[in-house]
PDB file of C-alpha atoms in Angstrom:
ATOM      1  CA  MET A 165     -37.748  26.150  20.032  1.00 48.00           C
ATOM      2  CA  THR A 166     -37.010  22.619  17.841  1.00 62.00           C
ATOM      3  CA  ALA A 167     -39.251  21.469  15.376  1.00 75.00           C
ATOM      4  CA  SER A 168     -40.700  18.175  15.778  1.00 90.00           C
ATOM      5  CA  LYS A 169     -39.006  15.611  13.374  1.00 97.00           C
ATOM      6  CA  THR A 170     -40.497  12.196  12.705  1.00 98.00           C
ATOM      7  CA  ILE A 171     -38.274   9.347  12.657  1.00 98.00           C
ATOM      8  CA  GLY A 172     -38.308   5.856  11.579  1.00 98.00           C
ATOM      9  CA  VAL A 173     -37.201   3.057  12.803  1.00 98.00           C
ATOM     10  CA  LEU A 174     -36.820   0.007  10.632  1.00 98.00           C
ATOM     11  CA  PHE A 175     -36.681  -3.682  11.546  1.00 98.00           C
ATOM     12  CA  ILE A 176     -37.110  -7.047  10.035  1.00 98.00           C
ATOM     13  CA  GLU A 177     -37.117 -10.301  11.184  1.00 97.00           C
ATOM     14  CA  GLY A 178     -34.951 -10.702  14.406  1.00 97.00           C
ATOM     15  CA  TYR A 179     -34.300  -7.658  14.737  1.00 97.00           C
ATOM     16  CA  ALA A 180     -31.801  -6.673  17.714  1.00 93.00           C
ATOM     17  CA  ASP A 181     -33.644  -6.211  21.140  1.00 90.00           C
ATOM     18  CA  TRP A 182     -30.528  -3.677  22.175  1.00 84.00           C
ATOM     19  CA  GLU A 183     -29.906  -1.211  19.674  1.00 85.00           C
ATOM     20  CA  TYR A 184     -33.048   0.858  19.237  1.00 92.00           C
ATOM     21  CA  GLY A 185     -34.593   1.909  22.588  1.00 90.00           C
ATOM     22  CA  MET A 186     -32.074   4.249  23.927  1.00 87.00           C
ATOM     23  CA  LEU A 187     -32.553   5.660  20.097  1.00 91.00           C
ATOM     24  CA  ALA A 188     -36.168   5.884  20.337  1.00 94.00           C
ATOM     25  CA  ALA A 189     -36.817   6.634  23.754  1.00 92.00           C
ATOM     26  CA  SER A 190     -34.187   9.955  23.711  1.00 91.00           C
ATOM     27  CA  ALA A 191     -35.990  10.963  20.778  1.00 94.00           C
ATOM     28  CA  VAL A 192     -39.059  11.177  21.765  1.00 95.00           C
ATOM     29  CA  GLU A 193     -38.437  12.329  25.630  1.00 93.00           C
ATOM     30  CA  TRP A 194     -35.480  14.745  25.267  1.00 91.00           C
ATOM     31  CA  PHE A 195     -36.218  15.911  21.730  1.00 93.00           C
ATOM     32  CA  GLY A 196     -40.450  15.610  21.110  1.00 95.00           C
ATOM     33  CA  ALA A 197     -40.178  13.572  18.197  1.00 96.00           C
ATOM     34  CA  ARG A 198     -42.337  10.992  16.822  1.00 97.00           C
ATOM     35  CA  ALA A 199     -40.693   7.700  16.015  1.00 97.00           C
ATOM     36  CA  ILE A 200     -42.615   5.514  14.170  1.00 98.00           C
ATOM     37  CA  ALA A 201     -41.427   1.520  13.559  1.00 98.00           C
ATOM     38  CA  ILE A 202     -41.242   0.605  10.012  1.00 98.00           C
ATOM     39  CA  SER A 203     -40.574  -2.980   8.390  1.00 98.00           C
ATOM     40  CA  PRO A 204     -40.708  -4.447   4.685  1.00 97.00           C
ATOM     41  CA  HIS A 205     -42.222  -7.966   6.655  1.00 95.00           C
ATOM     42  CA  ALA A 206     -45.169  -8.631   7.524  1.00 95.00           C
ATOM     43  CA  SER A 207     -46.208  -7.678  11.240  1.00 94.00           C
ATOM     44  CA  PRO A 208     -45.618  -8.803  13.867  1.00 97.00           C
ATOM     45  CA  LEU A 209     -41.895  -9.138  14.441  1.00 98.00           C
ATOM     46  CA  THR A 210     -40.121 -11.430  16.214  1.00 98.00           C
ATOM     47  CA  SER A 211     -36.571 -10.135  18.221  1.00 97.00           C
ATOM     48  CA  ILE A 212     -33.336 -12.403  19.136  1.00 96.00           C
ATOM     49  CA  ALA A 213     -35.076 -12.490  22.235  1.00 96.00           C
ATOM     50  CA  GLY A 214     -38.595 -13.002  21.536  1.00 97.00           C
ATOM     51  CA  PHE A 215     -40.808  -9.974  21.933  1.00 97.00           C
ATOM     52  CA  ARG A 216     -42.835  -8.959  19.146  1.00 97.00           C
ATOM     53  CA  LEU A 217     -43.521  -5.520  17.557  1.00 97.00           C
ATOM     54  CA  ASP A 218     -46.259  -4.527  15.040  1.00 97.00           C
ATOM     55  CA  ALA A 219     -44.464  -2.426  12.423  1.00 98.00           C
ATOM     56  CA  ALA A 220     -46.811   1.430  11.762  1.00 98.00           C
ATOM     57  CA  ARG A 221     -46.005   1.194   8.140  1.00 97.00           C
ATOM     58  CA  GLY A 222     -44.218  -0.046   5.377  1.00 98.00           C
ATOM     59  CA  ALA A 223     -40.687   0.748   4.240  1.00 98.00           C
ATOM     60  CA  ASN A 224     -41.847   2.049   0.519  1.00 98.00           C
ATOM     61  CA  PRO A 225     -40.515   5.756   0.440  1.00 98.00           C
ATOM     62  CA  ALA A 226     -44.039   6.953  -0.835  1.00 97.00           C
ATOM     63  CA  GLU A 227     -45.921   6.141   2.626  1.00 96.00           C
ATOM     64  CA  ASN A 228     -42.359   7.701   4.858  1.00 98.00           C
ATOM     65  CA  GLN A 229     -42.399  11.031   3.189  1.00 97.00           C
ATOM     66  CA  ASP A 230     -42.884  12.323   6.013  1.00 97.00           C
ATOM     67  CA  LEU A 231     -39.538  11.021   7.795  1.00 98.00           C
ATOM     68  CA  ASP A 232     -36.669  13.399   8.634  1.00 98.00           C
ATOM     69  CA  ALA A 233     -34.947  10.437   9.648  1.00 98.00           C
ATOM     70  CA  VAL A 234     -34.425   6.516   9.392  1.00 98.00           C
ATOM     71  CA  ALA A 235     -32.456   4.104  11.751  1.00 98.00           C
ATOM     72  CA  VAL A 236     -31.964   0.706  10.443  1.00 98.00           C
ATOM     73  CA  ILE A 237     -31.662  -2.144  13.512  1.00 97.00           C
ATOM     74  CA  GLY A 238     -29.581  -4.519  13.001  1.00 95.00           C
ATOM     75  CA  SER A 239     -30.666  -8.267  12.402  1.00 97.00           C
ATOM     76  CA  ASP A 240     -28.696 -11.192  10.810  1.00 96.00           C
ATOM     77  CA  GLY A 241     -31.310 -11.344   8.289  1.00 97.00           C
ATOM     78  CA  TRP A 242     -29.526  -7.952   6.186  1.00 98.00           C
ATOM     79  CA  ALA A 243     -26.266 -10.551   6.004  1.00 97.00           C
ATOM     80  CA  ALA A 244     -28.559 -13.538   4.425  1.00 96.00           C
ATOM     81  CA  LYS A 245     -28.939 -13.621   0.749  1.00 92.00           C
ATOM     82  CA  ASP A 246     -32.250 -12.655   0.626  1.00 95.00           C
ATOM     83  CA  ALA A 247     -31.867  -9.098   2.899  1.00 97.00           C
ATOM     84  CA  PRO A 248     -34.763  -6.668   1.931  1.00 97.00           C
ATOM     85  CA  ASP A 249     -34.042  -4.131  -0.741  1.00 97.00           C
ATOM     86  CA  VAL A 250     -34.857  -1.033   1.051  1.00 98.00           C
ATOM     87  CA  SER A 251     -32.219   1.576  -0.923  1.00 98.00           C
ATOM     88  CA  PRO A 252     -35.611   3.190  -2.381  1.00 98.00           C
ATOM     89  CA  LEU A 253     -36.425   4.610   1.228  1.00 98.00           C
ATOM     90  CA  LEU A 254     -33.094   5.153   2.474  1.00 98.00           C
ATOM     91  CA  LYS A 255     -32.116   7.211  -0.692  1.00 98.00           C
ATOM     92  CA  ALA A 256     -34.956   8.956  -0.691  1.00 98.00           C
ATOM     93  CA  VAL A 257     -34.758  10.146   3.085  1.00 98.00           C
ATOM     94  CA  ALA A 258     -30.703  11.426   2.071  1.00 98.00           C
ATOM     95  CA  ALA A 259     -31.976  13.102  -1.368  1.00 98.00           C
ATOM     96  CA  ARG A 260     -34.071  15.485   1.120  1.00 97.00           C
ATOM     97  CA  GLY A 261     -31.404  16.062   3.761  1.00 97.00           C
ATOM     98  CA  GLY A 262     -32.857  13.410   5.936  1.00 98.00           C
ATOM     99  CA  VAL A 263     -30.388  11.720   8.329  1.00 98.00           C
ATOM    100  CA  VAL A 264     -30.121   7.899   7.758  1.00 98.00           C
ATOM    101  CA  GLY A 265     -28.083   5.726  10.176  1.00 97.00           C
ATOM    102  CA  GLY A 266     -27.588   2.093  10.150  1.00 97.00           C
ATOM    103  CA  ILE A 267     -26.307  -0.084  13.197  1.00 94.00           C
ATOM    104  CA  CYS A 268     -24.400  -3.618  13.254  1.00 92.00           C
ATOM    105  CA  ALA A 269     -25.734  -5.538  10.424  1.00 95.00           C
ATOM    106  CA  GLY A 270     -27.821  -2.721   9.399  1.00 97.00           C
ATOM    107  CA  THR A 271     -24.578  -0.789   7.673  1.00 97.00           C
ATOM    108  CA  LEU A 272     -25.428  -3.560   4.920  1.00 98.00           C
ATOM    109  CA  ALA A 273     -28.398  -1.113   4.046  1.00 98.00           C
ATOM    110  CA  LEU A 274     -26.595   1.630   3.610  1.00 98.00           C
ATOM    111  CA  ALA A 275     -23.693   0.214   1.866  1.00 98.00           C
ATOM    112  CA  ARG A 276     -26.170  -1.489  -0.917  1.00 98.00           C
ATOM    113  CA  ALA A 277     -27.868   1.600  -0.905  1.00 98.00           C
ATOM    114  CA  GLY A 278     -24.947   3.490  -1.772  1.00 98.00           C
ATOM    115  CA  LEU A 279     -25.068   6.107   0.782  1.00 98.00           C
ATOM    116  CA  PHE A 280     -21.198   5.418   2.364  1.00 98.00           C
ATOM    117  CA  ALA A 281     -19.998   6.265  -1.595  1.00 98.00           C
ATOM    118  CA  ASP A 282     -18.304   9.483   0.028  1.00 97.00           C
ATOM    119  CA  VAL A 283     -18.623   9.222   3.176  1.00 98.00           C
ATOM    120  CA  GLY A 284     -16.882   8.176   6.273  1.00 98.00           C
ATOM    121  CA  HIS A 285     -18.387   5.142   8.106  1.00 97.00           C
ATOM    122  CA  THR A 286     -18.154   2.343   9.838  1.00 95.00           C
ATOM    123  CA  SER A 287     -19.345  -1.198  11.026  1.00 95.00           C
ATOM    124  CA  ASN A 288     -18.711  -4.766  12.769  1.00 92.00           C
ATOM    125  CA  GLY A 289     -15.485  -4.536  11.145  1.00 93.00           C
ATOM    126  CA  ARG A 290     -12.900  -4.309   7.507  1.00 95.00           C
ATOM    127  CA  ASP A 291     -13.339  -7.498   6.831  1.00 95.00           C
ATOM    128  CA  TRP A 292     -16.796  -8.687   8.122  1.00 95.00           C
ATOM    129  CA  ILE A 293     -18.403  -5.605   5.610  1.00 97.00           C
ATOM    130  CA  LEU A 294     -16.079  -6.738   3.125  1.00 97.00           C
ATOM    131  CA  GLY A 295     -17.246 -10.189   3.125  1.00 97.00           C
ATOM    132  CA  HIS A 296     -20.930  -9.474   3.345  1.00 97.00           C
ATOM    133  CA  GLU A 297     -20.643  -6.797   0.595  1.00 97.00           C
ATOM    134  CA  PRO A 298     -16.868  -6.759  -0.994  1.00 97.00           C
ATOM    135  CA  ALA A 299     -17.592  -4.390  -4.024  1.00 95.00           C
ATOM    136  CA  TYR A 300     -19.469  -1.756  -1.775  1.00 98.00           C
ATOM    137  CA  ALA A 301     -18.700   2.130  -2.995  1.00 98.00           C
ATOM    138  CA  GLY A 302     -17.159   3.926  -0.908  1.00 98.00           C
ATOM    139  CA  ALA A 303     -14.929   0.793   1.261  1.00 98.00           C
ATOM    140  CA  ALA A 304     -11.895   2.809   1.260  1.00 97.00           C
ATOM    141  CA  ASN A 305     -13.874   5.755   3.324  1.00 97.00           C
ATOM    142  CA  TYR A 306     -14.497   3.027   6.146  1.00 97.00           C
ATOM    143  CA  ARG A 307     -12.905   4.116   9.107  1.00 96.00           C
ATOM    144  CA  ASP A 308     -11.821   1.116  11.812  1.00 92.00           C
ATOM    145  CA  VAL A 309     -13.380   2.644  15.228  1.00 90.00           C
ATOM    146  CA  PRO A 310     -15.349   0.990  18.118  1.00 84.00           C
ATOM    147  CA  HIS A 311     -17.914   3.915  18.108  1.00 87.00           C
ATOM    148  CA  ALA A 312     -20.503   5.711  15.683  1.00 91.00           C
ATOM    149  CA  VAL A 313     -19.305   7.420  12.762  1.00 95.00           C
ATOM    150  CA  ALA A 314     -21.246  10.579  11.504  1.00 95.00           C
ATOM    151  CA  ASP A 315     -20.708  11.939   8.108  1.00 97.00           C
ATOM    152  CA  ASN A 316     -22.627  14.483   6.425  1.00 95.00           C
ATOM    153  CA  ASN A 317     -26.134  13.129   7.807  1.00 96.00           C
ATOM    154  CA  ILE A 318     -25.023   9.257   7.051  1.00 97.00           C
ATOM    155  CA  VAL A 319     -24.593   7.604  10.473  1.00 96.00           C
ATOM    156  CA  SER A 320     -23.188   4.100  11.202  1.00 96.00           C
ATOM    157  CA  ALA A 321     -21.712   2.064  14.410  1.00 91.00           C
ATOM    158  CA  PRO A 322     -20.994  -1.322  15.189  1.00 79.00           C
ATOM    159  CA  GLY A 323     -22.867  -0.890  18.578  1.00 58.00           C
ATOM    160  CA  THR A 324     -25.220   1.777  20.307  1.00 58.00           C
ATOM    161  CA  PHE A 325     -25.349   5.331  18.222  1.00 79.00           C
ATOM    162  CA  ALA A 326     -27.974   7.230  19.598  1.00 82.00           C
ATOM    163  CA  ALA A 327     -25.877  10.109  20.588  1.00 82.00           C
ATOM    164  CA  ALA A 328     -24.390  10.571  17.210  1.00 87.00           C
ATOM    165  CA  PHE A 329     -27.603  10.170  15.345  1.00 90.00           C
ATOM    166  CA  LEU A 330     -29.568  12.712  17.621  1.00 89.00           C
ATOM    167  CA  GLU A 331     -26.589  14.830  17.091  1.00 89.00           C
ATOM    168  CA  ALA A 332     -27.035  14.778  12.866  1.00 92.00           C
ATOM    169  CA  LEU A 333     -30.610  14.942  13.482  1.00 93.00           C
ATOM    170  CA  TYR A 334     -30.487  17.541  15.788  1.00 92.00           C
ATOM    171  CA  PRO A 335     -26.987  19.847  15.079  1.00 91.00           C
ATOM    172  CA  GLU A 336     -28.976  23.024  17.525  1.00 92.00           C
ATOM    173  CA  GLN A 337     -28.963  20.627  20.657  1.00 89.00           C
ATOM    174  CA  ALA A 338     -25.046  20.194  21.070  1.00 86.00           C
ATOM    175  CA  GLY A 339     -25.683  20.676  24.733  1.00 87.00           C
ATOM    176  CA  GLN A 340     -28.195  18.399  25.759  1.00 86.00           C
ATOM    177  CA  ILE A 341     -26.835  15.893  23.816  1.00 85.00           C
ATOM    178  CA  GLY A 342     -23.853  16.590  25.470  1.00 83.00           C
ATOM    179  CA  GLU A 343     -25.722  16.029  28.798  1.00 83.00           C
ATOM    180  CA  MET A 344     -26.863  12.643  26.736  1.00 78.00           C
ATOM    181  CA  ARG A 345     -23.250  11.293  26.289  1.00 74.00           C
ATOM    182  CA  VAL A 346     -22.355  11.914  29.590  1.00 76.00           C
ATOM    183  CA  MET A 347     -24.899  10.139  31.104  1.00 71.00           C
ATOM    184  CA  PHE A 348     -24.458   6.959  28.782  1.00 65.00           C
ATOM    185  CA  ALA A 349     -21.198   7.303  29.940  1.00 65.00           C
ATOM    186  CA  ARG A 350     -21.600   6.893  33.451  1.00 63.00           C
ATOM    187  CA  ALA A 351     -23.893   4.121  32.747  1.00 54.00           C
ATOM    188  CA  HIS A 352     -21.183   2.443  30.648  1.00 47.00           C
ATOM    189  CA  ALA A 353     -18.712   3.031  33.425  1.00 51.00           C
ATOM    190  CA  MET A 354     -20.925   1.616  36.061  1.00 44.00           C
ATOM    191  CA  VAL A 355     -21.775  -1.391  33.892  1.00 37.00           C
ATOM    192  CA  THR A 356     -17.676  -1.741  33.428  1.00 38.00           C
ATOM    193  CA  ARG A 357     -16.868  -1.609  37.041  1.00 48.00           C
ATOM    194  CA  GLU A 358     -19.914  -4.861  38.064  1.00 47.00           C
ATOM    195  CA  HIS A 359     -18.525  -6.759  35.514  1.00 40.00           C
ATOM    196  CA  GLY A 360     -15.087  -6.456  34.765  1.00 46.00           C
ATOM    197  CA  ASP A 361     -15.626  -6.577  31.019  1.00 41.00           C
ATOM    198  CA  GLY A 362     -18.431  -4.707  30.342  1.00 39.00           C
ATOM    199  CA  SER A 363     -20.528  -7.711  29.477  1.00 34.00           C
TER     200      SER A 363
END
């Protein structure tokens, strides 16, 4: 039986509503994980759609020593000049062998923490990430692909990255994650058929 794992889902003000649901729900429902909302900002936080969220913890590494993984959820706030520095938390989780992921603008937090220095990664486009972090370590490792990239427990994506993140966290559950990928693909195909452009 898979040991229970704890995932910190890191939010900031203006978080993207669509980016965390698949990951958090799949981790809890399919793998028995514990998902905890964390934030460097005071609660409640307001999403792009106006929904409110109360974080259970701050982003200080000392209060998150039980995390097996942390997923940085996108927000336009990560691209702001006064974006919060969550590098200590991300580095602490990575240093103990945990999975660290960033989706969409959340990839900027990983770039600022130096976590892309030696791994393949992606984001919202090469020009986009270089426009915000022109001198980040590991820029030569950028992969211009439309899907998630997982390399050495670092997961990055321009869009949904739940399956890649969970595969890095639960490598022994490849079969079940394969089932998830099939289910996600079916759902995506249905949306594409109904809307034509996938919107």
